[in-house]
Amino acid sequence: MKELRVSTGQRSELIDITAQVREAVVEQGVRDGVCWVFVPHTTAAVTINEGADPAVRKDIVAELDKVIPLDDGYSHLEGNSAAHIKTALTGSSEAIFVKDGSLVLGTWQSIYFCEFDGPRTRRVLVKVIAG
Ligand code: ZN
Protein backbone atom coordinates (compact mmCIF):
# COMPACT_ATOMS: atom_id res chain seq x y z
CA MET A 1 0.00 0.00 0.00
CA LYS A 2 1.17 3.50 -0.81
CA GLU A 3 0.40 6.52 1.33
CA LEU A 4 0.11 9.89 -0.39
CA ARG A 5 0.26 13.24 1.38
CA VAL A 6 -1.95 16.08 0.18
CA SER A 7 -1.51 19.63 1.46
CA THR A 8 -4.65 21.68 1.06
CA GLY A 9 -4.82 25.47 1.03
CA GLN A 10 -8.48 26.31 1.51
CA ARG A 11 -11.43 25.32 3.65
CA SER A 12 -13.08 23.57 0.70
CA GLU A 13 -11.39 22.54 -2.52
CA LEU A 14 -10.96 19.66 -4.94
CA ILE A 15 -7.35 18.73 -5.75
CA ASP A 16 -6.47 16.59 -8.75
CA ILE A 17 -4.46 13.59 -7.47
CA THR A 18 -4.65 11.50 -10.64
CA ALA A 19 -0.91 11.74 -11.37
CA GLN A 20 0.06 10.67 -7.82
CA VAL A 21 -2.36 7.73 -7.95
CA ARG A 22 -0.97 6.69 -11.34
CA GLU A 23 2.56 6.75 -9.86
CA ALA A 24 1.42 4.66 -6.90
CA VAL A 25 -0.03 2.09 -9.30
CA VAL A 26 3.25 1.87 -11.23
CA GLU A 27 5.25 1.50 -7.98
CA GLN A 28 3.11 -1.42 -6.85
CA GLY A 29 3.89 -3.31 -10.06
CA VAL A 30 0.46 -4.88 -10.53
CA ARG A 31 -0.44 -5.17 -14.22
CA ASP A 32 -4.11 -6.08 -13.86
CA GLY A 33 -6.45 -5.61 -10.94
CA VAL A 34 -8.28 -2.97 -8.99
CA CYS A 35 -6.85 0.20 -7.44
CA TRP A 36 -8.49 1.27 -4.21
CA VAL A 37 -8.14 4.90 -3.19
CA PHE A 38 -9.16 5.50 0.42
CA VAL A 39 -9.23 8.74 2.41
CA PRO A 40 -8.91 8.02 6.17
CA HIS A 41 -10.52 11.26 7.35
CA THR A 42 -14.02 12.30 8.40
CA THR A 43 -13.95 15.75 6.80
CA ALA A 44 -12.25 14.93 3.50
CA ALA A 45 -13.24 12.61 0.68
CA VAL A 46 -12.39 11.36 -2.79
CA THR A 47 -14.37 11.53 -6.02
CA ILE A 48 -13.94 11.07 -9.75
CA ASN A 49 -15.12 13.78 -12.09
CA GLU A 50 -14.18 15.94 -15.06
CA GLY A 51 -10.55 17.01 -15.15
CA ALA A 52 -10.50 19.00 -18.39
CA ASP A 53 -12.30 22.13 -17.24
CA PRO A 54 -11.25 23.48 -13.81
CA ALA A 55 -14.63 25.25 -13.61
CA VAL A 56 -16.29 21.89 -12.89
CA ARG A 57 -14.52 21.38 -9.57
CA LYS A 58 -15.17 25.01 -8.66
CA ASP A 59 -18.88 24.52 -9.35
CA ILE A 60 -18.97 21.34 -7.27
CA VAL A 61 -17.42 23.15 -4.29
CA ALA A 62 -19.76 26.15 -4.70
CA GLU A 63 -22.92 24.07 -4.98
CA LEU A 64 -22.01 21.86 -2.02
CA ASP A 65 -21.54 25.07 -0.01
CA LYS A 66 -25.05 26.19 -0.99
CA VAL A 67 -26.72 22.87 -0.21
CA ILE A 68 -24.77 22.32 3.01
CA PRO A 69 -24.14 25.73 4.63
CA LEU A 70 -21.25 26.22 7.05
CA ASP A 71 -23.62 27.13 9.87
CA ASP A 72 -27.10 25.65 10.01
CA GLY A 73 -27.80 25.05 13.68
CA TYR A 74 -25.89 21.76 13.71
CA SER A 75 -25.56 19.76 16.96
CA HIS A 76 -21.90 18.76 16.57
CA LEU A 77 -19.96 21.17 18.80
CA GLU A 78 -16.67 21.05 16.89
CA GLY A 79 -18.20 23.44 14.38
CA ASN A 80 -17.39 21.44 11.26
CA SER A 81 -20.61 19.53 10.66
CA ALA A 82 -20.87 20.86 7.12
CA ALA A 83 -17.54 19.15 6.35
CA HIS A 84 -18.73 15.86 7.89
CA ILE A 85 -21.94 15.95 5.84
CA LYS A 86 -20.13 16.76 2.58
CA THR A 87 -17.78 13.86 3.27
CA ALA A 88 -20.72 11.53 3.93
CA LEU A 89 -22.25 12.49 0.58
CA THR A 90 -19.02 12.36 -1.43
CA GLY A 91 -17.55 9.16 0.02
CA SER A 92 -14.26 7.93 1.42
CA SER A 93 -13.12 5.62 -1.37
CA GLU A 94 -13.03 4.96 -5.08
CA ALA A 95 -12.18 1.77 -6.95
CA ILE A 96 -10.58 2.06 -10.39
CA PHE A 97 -9.69 -0.84 -12.67
CA VAL A 98 -6.03 -1.33 -13.59
CA LYS A 99 -5.23 -2.78 -17.00
CA ASP A 100 -1.74 -3.31 -18.44
CA GLY A 101 -0.31 -1.38 -15.47
CA SER A 102 -2.45 1.72 -16.02
CA LEU A 103 -5.57 3.15 -14.44
CA VAL A 104 -8.64 2.69 -16.61
CA LEU A 105 -10.27 6.12 -16.47
CA GLY A 106 -12.63 7.72 -18.94
CA THR A 107 -11.25 10.39 -21.26
CA TRP A 108 -12.51 13.25 -19.10
CA GLN A 109 -12.14 11.64 -15.71
CA SER A 110 -9.71 12.72 -12.99
CA ILE A 111 -9.42 11.61 -9.38
CA TYR A 112 -10.04 14.40 -6.89
CA PHE A 113 -9.11 14.66 -3.26
CA CYS A 114 -11.94 16.64 -1.66
CA GLU A 115 -10.99 18.91 1.21
CA PHE A 116 -13.95 20.12 3.26
CA ASP A 117 -12.27 21.35 6.45
CA GLY A 118 -8.90 22.74 5.45
CA PRO A 119 -6.32 23.86 5.13
CA ARG A 120 -4.56 20.75 6.43
CA THR A 121 -2.10 18.05 5.46
CA ARG A 122 -4.05 14.91 4.60
CA ARG A 123 -3.41 11.26 3.84
CA VAL A 124 -4.63 9.18 0.94
CA LEU A 125 -4.11 5.41 0.85
CA VAL A 126 -3.69 3.65 -2.49
CA LYS A 127 -3.57 -0.12 -2.89
CA VAL A 128 -3.68 -2.17 -6.05
CA ILE A 129 -5.14 -5.64 -5.70
CA ALA A 130 -4.19 -8.09 -8.44
CA GLY A 131 -6.83 -10.09 -10.17
ZN1 ZN B 1 -16.12 17.35 13.70
Coordinates of C-alpha atoms and ligand atoms in Angstrom, one line a residue:
M1 CA 0.0 0.0 0.0
K2 CA 1.2 3.5 -0.8
E3 CA 0.4 6.5 1.3
L4 CA 0.1 9.9 -0.4
R5 CA 0.3 13.2 1.4
V6 CA -2.0 16.1 0.2
S7 CA -1.5 19.6 1.5
T8 CA -4.6 21.7 1.1
G9 CA -4.8 25.5 1.0
Q10 CA -8.5 26.3 1.5
R11 CA -11.4 25.3 3.7
S12 CA -13.1 23.6 0.7
E13 CA -11.4 22.5 -2.5
L14 CA -11.0 19.7 -4.9
I15 CA -7.4 18.7 -5.7
D16 CA -6.5 16.6 -8.7
I17 CA -4.5 13.6 -7.5
T18 CA -4.7 11.5 -10.6
A19 CA -0.9 11.7 -11.4
Q20 CA 0.1 10.7 -7.8
V21 CA -2.4 7.7 -7.9
R22 CA -1.0 6.7 -11.3
E23 CA 2.6 6.7 -9.9
A24 CA 1.4 4.7 -6.9
V25 CA 0.0 2.1 -9.3
V26 CA 3.2 1.9 -11.2
E27 CA 5.3 1.5 -8.0
Q28 CA 3.1 -1.4 -6.8
G29 CA 3.9 -3.3 -10.1
V30 CA 0.5 -4.9 -10.5
R31 CA -0.4 -5.2 -14.2
D32 CA -4.1 -6.1 -13.9
G33 CA -6.4 -5.6 -10.9
V34 CA -8.3 -3.0 -9.0
C35 CA -6.9 0.2 -7.4
W36 CA -8.5 1.3 -4.2
V37 CA -8.1 4.9 -3.2
F38 CA -9.2 5.5 0.4
V39 CA -9.2 8.7 2.4
P40 CA -8.9 8.0 6.2
H41 CA -10.5 11.3 7.4
T42 CA -14.0 12.3 8.4
T43 CA -14.0 15.8 6.8
A44 CA -12.2 14.9 3.5
A45 CA -13.2 12.6 0.7
V46 CA -12.4 11.4 -2.8
T47 CA -14.4 11.5 -6.0
I48 CA -13.9 11.1 -9.8
N49 CA -15.1 13.8 -12.1
E50 CA -14.2 15.9 -15.1
G51 CA -10.5 17.0 -15.2
A52 CA -10.5 19.0 -18.4
D53 CA -12.3 22.1 -17.2
P54 CA -11.3 23.5 -13.8
A55 CA -14.6 25.2 -13.6
V56 CA -16.3 21.9 -12.9
R57 CA -14.5 21.4 -9.6
K58 CA -15.2 25.0 -8.7
D59 CA -18.9 24.5 -9.4
I60 CA -19.0 21.3 -7.3
V61 CA -17.4 23.1 -4.3
A62 CA -19.8 26.2 -4.7
E63 CA -22.9 24.1 -5.0
L64 CA -22.0 21.9 -2.0
D65 CA -21.5 25.1 0.0
K66 CA -25.1 26.2 -1.0
V67 CA -26.7 22.9 -0.2
I68 CA -24.8 22.3 3.0
P69 CA -24.1 25.7 4.6
L70 CA -21.3 26.2 7.0
D71 CA -23.6 27.1 9.9
D72 CA -27.1 25.7 10.0
G73 CA -27.8 25.1 13.7
Y74 CA -25.9 21.8 13.7
S75 CA -25.6 19.8 17.0
H76 CA -21.9 18.8 16.6
L77 CA -20.0 21.2 18.8
E78 CA -16.7 21.0 16.9
G79 CA -18.2 23.4 14.4
N80 CA -17.4 21.4 11.3
S81 CA -20.6 19.5 10.7
A82 CA -20.9 20.9 7.1
A83 CA -17.5 19.1 6.3
H84 CA -18.7 15.9 7.9
I85 CA -21.9 16.0 5.8
K86 CA -20.1 16.8 2.6
T87 CA -17.8 13.9 3.3
A88 CA -20.7 11.5 3.9
L89 CA -22.3 12.5 0.6
T90 CA -19.0 12.4 -1.4
G91 CA -17.6 9.2 0.0
S92 CA -14.3 7.9 1.4
S93 CA -13.1 5.6 -1.4
E94 CA -13.0 5.0 -5.1
A95 CA -12.2 1.8 -6.9
I96 CA -10.6 2.1 -10.4
F97 CA -9.7 -0.8 -12.7
V98 CA -6.0 -1.3 -13.6
K99 CA -5.2 -2.8 -17.0
D100 CA -1.7 -3.3 -18.4
G101 CA -0.3 -1.4 -15.5
S102 CA -2.4 1.7 -16.0
L103 CA -5.6 3.1 -14.4
V104 CA -8.6 2.7 -16.6
L105 CA -10.3 6.1 -16.5
G106 CA -12.6 7.7 -18.9
T107 CA -11.2 10.4 -21.3
W108 CA -12.5 13.3 -19.1
Q109 CA -12.1 11.6 -15.7
S110 CA -9.7 12.7 -13.0
I111 CA -9.4 11.6 -9.4
Y112 CA -10.0 14.4 -6.9
F113 CA -9.1 14.7 -3.3
C114 CA -11.9 16.6 -1.7
E115 CA -11.0 18.9 1.2
F116 CA -13.9 20.1 3.3
D117 CA -12.3 21.4 6.4
G118 CA -8.9 22.7 5.4
P119 CA -6.3 23.9 5.1
R120 CA -4.6 20.8 6.4
T121 CA -2.1 18.1 5.5
R122 CA -4.0 14.9 4.6
R123 CA -3.4 11.3 3.8
V124 CA -4.6 9.2 0.9
L125 CA -4.1 5.4 0.9
V126 CA -3.7 3.7 -2.5
K127 CA -3.6 -0.1 -2.9
V128 CA -3.7 -2.2 -6.1
I129 CA -5.1 -5.6 -5.7
A130 CA -4.2 -8.1 -8.4
G131 CA -6.8 -10.1 -10.2
Ligands
ZN1 ZN -16.1 17.3 13.7

